JSON list of C-alpha atoms in Angstrom, two decimals:
[
{"chain": "A", "resi": 1, "resn": "MET", "atom": "CA", "xyz": [116.46, 109.18, 101.20]},
{"chain": "A", "resi": 2, "resn": "THR", "atom": "CA", "xyz": [118.46, 111.37, 100.11]},
{"chain": "A", "resi": 3, "resn": "ILE", "atom": "CA", "xyz": [117.23, 113.59, 96.96]},
{"chain": "A", "resi": 4, "resn": "THR", "atom": "CA", "xyz": [119.90, 112.31, 94.03]},
{"chain": "A", "resi": 5, "resn": "GLY", "atom": "CA", "xyz": [120.75, 114.06, 90.73]},
{"chain": "A", "resi": 6, "resn": "VAL", "atom": "CA", "xyz": [120.71, 117.23, 89.05]},
{"chain": "A", "resi": 7, "resn": "ASN", "atom": "CA", "xyz": [117.40, 118.16, 88.80]},
{"chain": "A", "resi": 8, "resn": "PHE", "atom": "CA", "xyz": [114.10, 118.00, 90.47]},
{"chain": "A", "resi": 9, "resn": "VAL", "atom": "CA", "xyz": [111.15, 116.65, 88.10]},
{"chain": "A", "resi": 10, "resn": "ARG", "atom": "CA", "xyz": [107.68, 117.77, 88.33]},
{"chain": "A", "resi": 11, "resn": "PHE", "atom": "CA", "xyz": [104.82, 116.42, 86.74]},
{"chain": "A", "resi": 12, "resn": "THR", "atom": "CA", "xyz": [102.06, 118.49, 86.05]},
{"chain": "A", "resi": 13, "resn": "ARG", "atom": "CA", "xyz": [98.41, 117.90, 86.79]},
{"chain": "A", "resi": 14, "resn": "HIS", "atom": "CA", "xyz": [97.42, 116.89, 83.19]},
{"chain": "A", "resi": 15, "resn": "GLY", "atom": "CA", "xyz": [100.44, 114.55, 83.27]},
{"chain": "A", "resi": 16, "resn": "LEU", "atom": "CA", "xyz": [99.23, 112.51, 85.99]},
{"chain": "A", "resi": 17, "resn": "GLN", "atom": "CA", "xyz": [95.67, 112.66, 84.46]},
{"chain": "A", "resi": 18, "resn": "ALA", "atom": "CA", "xyz": [96.79, 111.95, 81.42]},
{"chain": "A", "resi": 19, "resn": "ILE", "atom": "CA", "xyz": [98.29, 108.31, 82.44]},
{"chain": "A", "resi": 20, "resn": "ARG", "atom": "CA", "xyz": [95.17, 107.38, 84.29]},
{"chain": "A", "resi": 21, "resn": "SER", "atom": "CA", "xyz": [93.26, 106.67, 81.24]},
{"chain": "A", "resi": 22, "resn": "TYR", "atom": "CA", "xyz": [96.23, 104.77, 79.51]},
{"chain": "A", "resi": 23, "resn": "TRP", "atom": "CA", "xyz": [97.67, 102.84, 82.45]},
{"chain": "A", "resi": 24, "resn": "LYS", "atom": "CA", "xyz": [94.72, 101.81, 84.50]},
{"chain": "A", "resi": 25, "resn": "LYS", "atom": "CA", "xyz": [96.61, 99.37, 87.09]},
{"chain": "A", "resi": 26, "resn": "THR", "atom": "CA", "xyz": [98.85, 101.06, 89.72]},
{"chain": "A", "resi": 27, "resn": "GLY", "atom": "CA", "xyz": [101.86, 99.35, 88.71]},
{"chain": "A", "resi": 28, "resn": "ASP", "atom": "CA", "xyz": [101.76, 100.16, 85.69]},
{"chain": "A", "resi": 29, "resn": "ARG", "atom": "CA", "xyz": [101.75, 104.00, 86.50]},
{"chain": "A", "resi": 30, "resn": "PHE", "atom": "CA", "xyz": [103.89, 103.69, 88.65]},
{"chain": "A", "resi": 31, "resn": "GLU", "atom": "CA", "xyz": [106.43, 102.37, 86.05]},
{"chain": "A", "resi": 32, "resn": "VAL", "atom": "CA", "xyz": [105.78, 104.81, 83.41]},
{"chain": "A", "resi": 33, "resn": "ARG", "atom": "CA", "xyz": [106.78, 107.83, 86.97]},
{"chain": "A", "resi": 34, "resn": "ARG", "atom": "CA", "xyz": [109.64, 105.86, 87.83]},
{"chain": "A", "resi": 35, "resn": "GLN", "atom": "CA", "xyz": [110.87, 105.74, 84.05]},
{"chain": "A", "resi": 36, "resn": "ALA", "atom": "CA", "xyz": [110.16, 109.81, 83.58]},
{"chain": "A", "resi": 37, "resn": "LEU", "atom": "CA", "xyz": [112.25, 109.93, 87.58]},
{"chain": "A", "resi": 38, "resn": "LYS", "atom": "CA", "xyz": [115.00, 109.50, 85.00]},
{"chain": "A", "resi": 39, "resn": "LEU", "atom": "CA", "xyz": [114.78, 112.88, 84.13]},
{"chain": "A", "resi": 40, "resn": "ARG", "atom": "CA", "xyz": [116.47, 113.68, 87.07]},
{"chain": "A", "resi": 41, "resn": "PHE", "atom": "CA", "xyz": [119.74, 113.07, 85.69]},
{"chain": "A", "resi": 42, "resn": "TRP", "atom": "CA", "xyz": [118.97, 114.90, 82.87]},
{"chain": "A", "resi": 43, "resn": "ASP", "atom": "CA", "xyz": [122.22, 117.16, 81.70]},
{"chain": "A", "resi": 44, "resn": "GLU", "atom": "CA", "xyz": [123.24, 119.99, 79.51]},
{"chain": "A", "resi": 45, "resn": "ARG", "atom": "CA", "xyz": [122.72, 117.03, 76.92]},
{"chain": "A", "resi": 46, "resn": "HIS", "atom": "CA", "xyz": [120.15, 118.31, 74.64]},
{"chain": "A", "resi": 47, "resn": "LEU", "atom": "CA", "xyz": [122.38, 120.75, 73.96]},
{"chain": "A", "resi": 48, "resn": "HIS", "atom": "CA", "xyz": [124.13, 118.47, 71.88]},
{"chain": "A", "resi": 49, "resn": "PRO", "atom": "CA", "xyz": [122.46, 116.25, 68.96]},
{"chain": "A", "resi": 50, "resn": "PRO", "atom": "CA", "xyz": [119.89, 114.02, 69.96]},
{"chain": "A", "resi": 51, "resn": "GLY", "atom": "CA", "xyz": [121.60, 110.34, 71.82]},
{"chain": "A", "resi": 52, "resn": "MET", "atom": "CA", "xyz": [120.83, 108.75, 74.58]},
{"chain": "A", "resi": 53, "resn": "LEU", "atom": "CA", "xyz": [119.85, 109.08, 79.02]},
{"chain": "A", "resi": 54, "resn": "PHE", "atom": "CA", "xyz": [120.86, 105.86, 80.18]},
{"chain": "A", "resi": 55, "resn": "ASP", "atom": "CA", "xyz": [118.81, 103.26, 78.68]},
{"chain": "A", "resi": 56, "resn": "HIS", "atom": "CA", "xyz": [116.08, 105.72, 76.81]},
{"chain": "A", "resi": 57, "resn": "THR", "atom": "CA", "xyz": [117.05, 108.11, 74.11]},
{"chain": "A", "resi": 58, "resn": "TYR", "atom": "CA", "xyz": [115.45, 112.06, 73.38]},
{"chain": "A", "resi": 59, "resn": "GLU", "atom": "CA", "xyz": [115.06, 114.05, 70.93]},
{"chain": "A", "resi": 60, "resn": "SER", "atom": "CA", "xyz": [113.75, 117.81, 70.80]},
{"chain": "A", "resi": 61, "resn": "ILE", "atom": "CA", "xyz": [109.93, 117.61, 69.83]},
{"chain": "A", "resi": 62, "resn": "LYS", "atom": "CA", "xyz": [110.48, 119.70, 65.94]},
{"chain": "A", "resi": 63, "resn": "SER", "atom": "CA", "xyz": [107.77, 121.85, 65.72]},
{"chain": "A", "resi": 64, "resn": "PHE", "atom": "CA", "xyz": [109.08, 123.03, 69.14]},
{"chain": "A", "resi": 65, "resn": "ALA", "atom": "CA", "xyz": [112.93, 123.39, 68.26]},
{"chain": "A", "resi": 66, "resn": "GLY", "atom": "CA", "xyz": [114.45, 126.05, 70.65]},
{"chain": "A", "resi": 67, "resn": "LEU", "atom": "CA", "xyz": [111.60, 126.46, 73.34]},
{"chain": "A", "resi": 68, "resn": "GLY", "atom": "CA", "xyz": [112.89, 123.48, 75.51]},
{"chain": "A", "resi": 69, "resn": "ILE", "atom": "CA", "xyz": [110.45, 120.41, 75.11]},
{"chain": "A", "resi": 70, "resn": "TYR", "atom": "CA", "xyz": [111.99, 117.52, 74.62]},
{"chain": "A", "resi": 71, "resn": "GLU", "atom": "CA", "xyz": [110.62, 113.96, 74.24]},
{"chain": "A", "resi": 72, "resn": "MET", "atom": "CA", "xyz": [111.94, 111.01, 75.85]},
{"chain": "A", "resi": 73, "resn": "ARG", "atom": "CA", "xyz": [111.41, 107.24, 74.32]},
{"chain": "A", "resi": 74, "resn": "LEU", "atom": "CA", "xyz": [111.14, 104.56, 76.45]},
{"chain": "A", "resi": 75, "resn": "ASP", "atom": "CA", "xyz": [111.60, 100.97, 74.99]},
{"chain": "A", "resi": 76, "resn": "ASP", "atom": "CA", "xyz": [109.91, 98.92, 77.65]},
{"chain": "A", "resi": 77, "resn": "ASP", "atom": "CA", "xyz": [106.60, 97.72, 77.39]},
{"chain": "A", "resi": 78, "resn": "VAL", "atom": "CA", "xyz": [104.34, 99.03, 80.36]},
{"chain": "A", "resi": 79, "resn": "GLY", "atom": "CA", "xyz": [100.96, 97.69, 80.89]},
{"chain": "A", "resi": 80, "resn": "SER", "atom": "CA", "xyz": [100.46, 95.91, 77.46]},
{"chain": "A", "resi": 81, "resn": "GLN", "atom": "CA", "xyz": [101.68, 99.95, 76.18]},
{"chain": "A", "resi": 82, "resn": "SER", "atom": "CA", "xyz": [104.74, 100.05, 73.54]},
{"chain": "A", "resi": 83, "resn": "ASN", "atom": "CA", "xyz": [106.59, 102.95, 72.05]},
{"chain": "A", "resi": 84, "resn": "ILE", "atom": "CA", "xyz": [105.43, 105.06, 75.37]},
{"chain": "A", "resi": 85, "resn": "ARG", "atom": "CA", "xyz": [106.87, 108.66, 75.11]},
{"chain": "A", "resi": 86, "resn": "ILE", "atom": "CA", "xyz": [107.43, 110.88, 77.97]},
{"chain": "A", "resi": 87, "resn": "VAL", "atom": "CA", "xyz": [107.14, 114.86, 76.55]},
{"chain": "A", "resi": 88, "resn": "PHE", "atom": "CA", "xyz": [109.18, 117.32, 79.24]},
{"chain": "A", "resi": 89, "resn": "PHE", "atom": "CA", "xyz": [109.87, 120.49, 79.37]},
{"chain": "A", "resi": 90, "resn": "ASP", "atom": "CA", "xyz": [113.68, 121.80, 80.82]},
{"chain": "A", "resi": 91, "resn": "PRO", "atom": "CA", "xyz": [112.95, 125.67, 81.64]},
{"chain": "A", "resi": 92, "resn": "PRO", "atom": "CA", "xyz": [115.54, 128.08, 80.09]},
{"chain": "A", "resi": 93, "resn": "HIS", "atom": "CA", "xyz": [118.11, 129.20, 82.89]},
{"chain": "A", "resi": 94, "resn": "ASP", "atom": "CA", "xyz": [117.51, 132.05, 83.22]},
{"chain": "A", "resi": 95, "resn": "TRP", "atom": "CA", "xyz": [113.60, 131.99, 84.10]},
{"chain": "A", "resi": 96, "resn": "GLN", "atom": "CA", "xyz": [114.19, 131.42, 88.03]},
{"chain": "A", "resi": 97, "resn": "PRO", "atom": "CA", "xyz": [111.24, 130.01, 90.13]},
{"chain": "A", "resi": 98, "resn": "THR", "atom": "CA", "xyz": [109.04, 132.44, 92.15]},
{"chain": "A", "resi": 99, "resn": "SER", "atom": "CA", "xyz": [109.70, 132.33, 95.75]},
{"chain": "A", "resi": 100, "resn": "GLU", "atom": "CA", "xyz": [106.65, 129.99, 96.34]},
{"chain": "A", "resi": 101, "resn": "GLU", "atom": "CA", "xyz": [107.94, 127.30, 93.83]},
{"chain": "A", "resi": 102, "resn": "ALA", "atom": "CA", "xyz": [111.67, 127.90, 94.85]},
{"chain": "A", "resi": 103, "resn": "ARG", "atom": "CA", "xyz": [113.73, 124.13, 95.27]},
{"chain": "A", "resi": 104, "resn": "PRO", "atom": "CA", "xyz": [116.90, 123.63, 95.57]},
{"chain": "A", "resi": 105, "resn": "MET", "atom": "CA", "xyz": [117.61, 122.33, 92.43]},
{"chain": "A", "resi": 106, "resn": "ARG", "atom": "CA", "xyz": [116.80, 123.00, 88.55]},
{"chain": "A", "resi": 107, "resn": "ILE", "atom": "CA", "xyz": [112.87, 121.96, 88.06]},
{"chain": "A", "resi": 108, "resn": "ILE", "atom": "CA", "xyz": [112.12, 119.60, 84.69]},
{"chain": "A", "resi": 109, "resn": "TRP", "atom": "CA", "xyz": [108.21, 119.31, 84.13]},
{"chain": "A", "resi": 110, "resn": "ALA", "atom": "CA", "xyz": [107.02, 116.08, 82.68]},
{"chain": "A", "resi": 111, "resn": "ILE", "atom": "CA", "xyz": [104.05, 117.28, 80.98]},
{"chain": "A", "resi": 112, "resn": "GLU", "atom": "CA", "xyz": [102.96, 113.74, 79.73]},
{"chain": "A", "resi": 113, "resn": "ALA", "atom": "CA", "xyz": [103.59, 110.39, 78.90]},
{"chain": "A", "resi": 114, "resn": "LEU", "atom": "CA", "xyz": [101.41, 108.28, 76.54]},
{"chain": "A", "resi": 115, "resn": "PRO", "atom": "CA", "xyz": [102.10, 105.34, 73.97]},
{"chain": "A", "resi": 116, "resn": "LYS", "atom": "CA", "xyz": [102.50, 107.00, 70.24]},
{"chain": "A", "resi": 117, "resn": "ARG", "atom": "CA", "xyz": [101.07, 105.55, 67.35]},
{"chain": "A", "resi": 118, "resn": "ARG", "atom": "CA", "xyz": [102.85, 107.23, 64.76]},
{"chain": "A", "resi": 119, "resn": "ASN", "atom": "CA", "xyz": [105.68, 108.85, 64.59]},
{"chain": "A", "resi": 120, "resn": "ASP", "atom": "CA", "xyz": [104.26, 113.07, 63.79]},
{"chain": "A", "resi": 121, "resn": "TRP", "atom": "CA", "xyz": [102.53, 114.81, 66.61]},
{"chain": "A", "resi": 122, "resn": "THR", "atom": "CA", "xyz": [99.21, 115.21, 65.61]},
{"chain": "A", "resi": 123, "resn": "THR", "atom": "CA", "xyz": [97.60, 118.79, 65.89]},
{"chain": "A", "resi": 124, "resn": "ASN", "atom": "CA", "xyz": [95.97, 118.34, 69.23]},
{"chain": "A", "resi": 125, "resn": "ASP", "atom": "CA", "xyz": [99.53, 116.94, 70.83]},
{"chain": "A", "resi": 126, "resn": "ILE", "atom": "CA", "xyz": [101.18, 120.05, 69.65]},
{"chain": "A", "resi": 127, "resn": "THR", "atom": "CA", "xyz": [98.47, 122.64, 71.60]},
{"chain": "A", "resi": 128, "resn": "ARG", "atom": "CA", "xyz": [98.53, 120.73, 74.56]},
{"chain": "A", "resi": 129, "resn": "PHE", "atom": "CA", "xyz": [102.49, 120.89, 75.10]},
{"chain": "A", "resi": 130, "resn": "ARG", "atom": "CA", "xyz": [102.02, 124.09, 73.94]},
{"chain": "A", "resi": 131, "resn": "THR", "atom": "CA", "xyz": [99.85, 125.31, 76.27]},
{"chain": "A", "resi": 132, "resn": "SER", "atom": "CA", "xyz": [101.27, 123.25, 78.93]},
{"chain": "A", "resi": 133, "resn": "ARG", "atom": "CA", "xyz": [104.36, 125.46, 78.73]},
{"chain": "A", "resi": 134, "resn": "ARG", "atom": "CA", "xyz": [102.65, 128.87, 79.31]},
{"chain": "A", "resi": 135, "resn": "LEU", "atom": "CA", "xyz": [100.90, 127.16, 82.08]},
{"chain": "A", "resi": 136, "resn": "ILE", "atom": "CA", "xyz": [103.89, 126.52, 83.73]},
{"chain": "A", "resi": 137, "resn": "GLN", "atom": "CA", "xyz": [105.70, 129.95, 82.38]},
{"chain": "A", "resi": 138, "resn": "LYS", "atom": "CA", "xyz": [103.21, 132.35, 83.93]},
{"chain": "A", "resi": 139, "resn": "ARG", "atom": "CA", "xyz": [102.61, 129.91, 87.23]},
{"chain": "A", "resi": 140, "resn": "PHE", "atom": "CA", "xyz": [105.93, 129.26, 88.10]},
{"chain": "A", "resi": 141, "resn": "TYR", "atom": "CA", "xyz": [108.01, 131.29, 86.90]},
{"chain": "A", "resi": 142, "resn": "GLY", "atom": "CA", "xyz": [105.62, 134.55, 87.04]},
{"chain": "A", "resi": 143, "resn": "ARG", "atom": "CA", "xyz": [106.91, 135.81, 82.94]}
]
């Protein structure tokens, strides 16, 4: 199977564990993962106003303006969960991965996928996303 798209999509370990708490069936977890893999076609669109990525909308999280953390909204119901958000991190172009983590394509990090109950992100959510960004920055980019 060939690699398609312009990005390599990678879930954080915490992101994969969080999916297990929201979706108990393996098929539902794979459906969320399959939707997140659409980020492999993510390009410079995020530098423009919020818009569409295939059949999903995306937007920068306001608390992280300029830090590269976005949310992709899934309109589909997966495992009786609706209003699903995939939070992902698009590292700046000047960040170069360490030699052990080098990939042939740019890496987009899926931080977490979760059903969102209300419009605002909680303080715990913001802290979790910020910590994930720092962890990725230190561990995989050596910054």
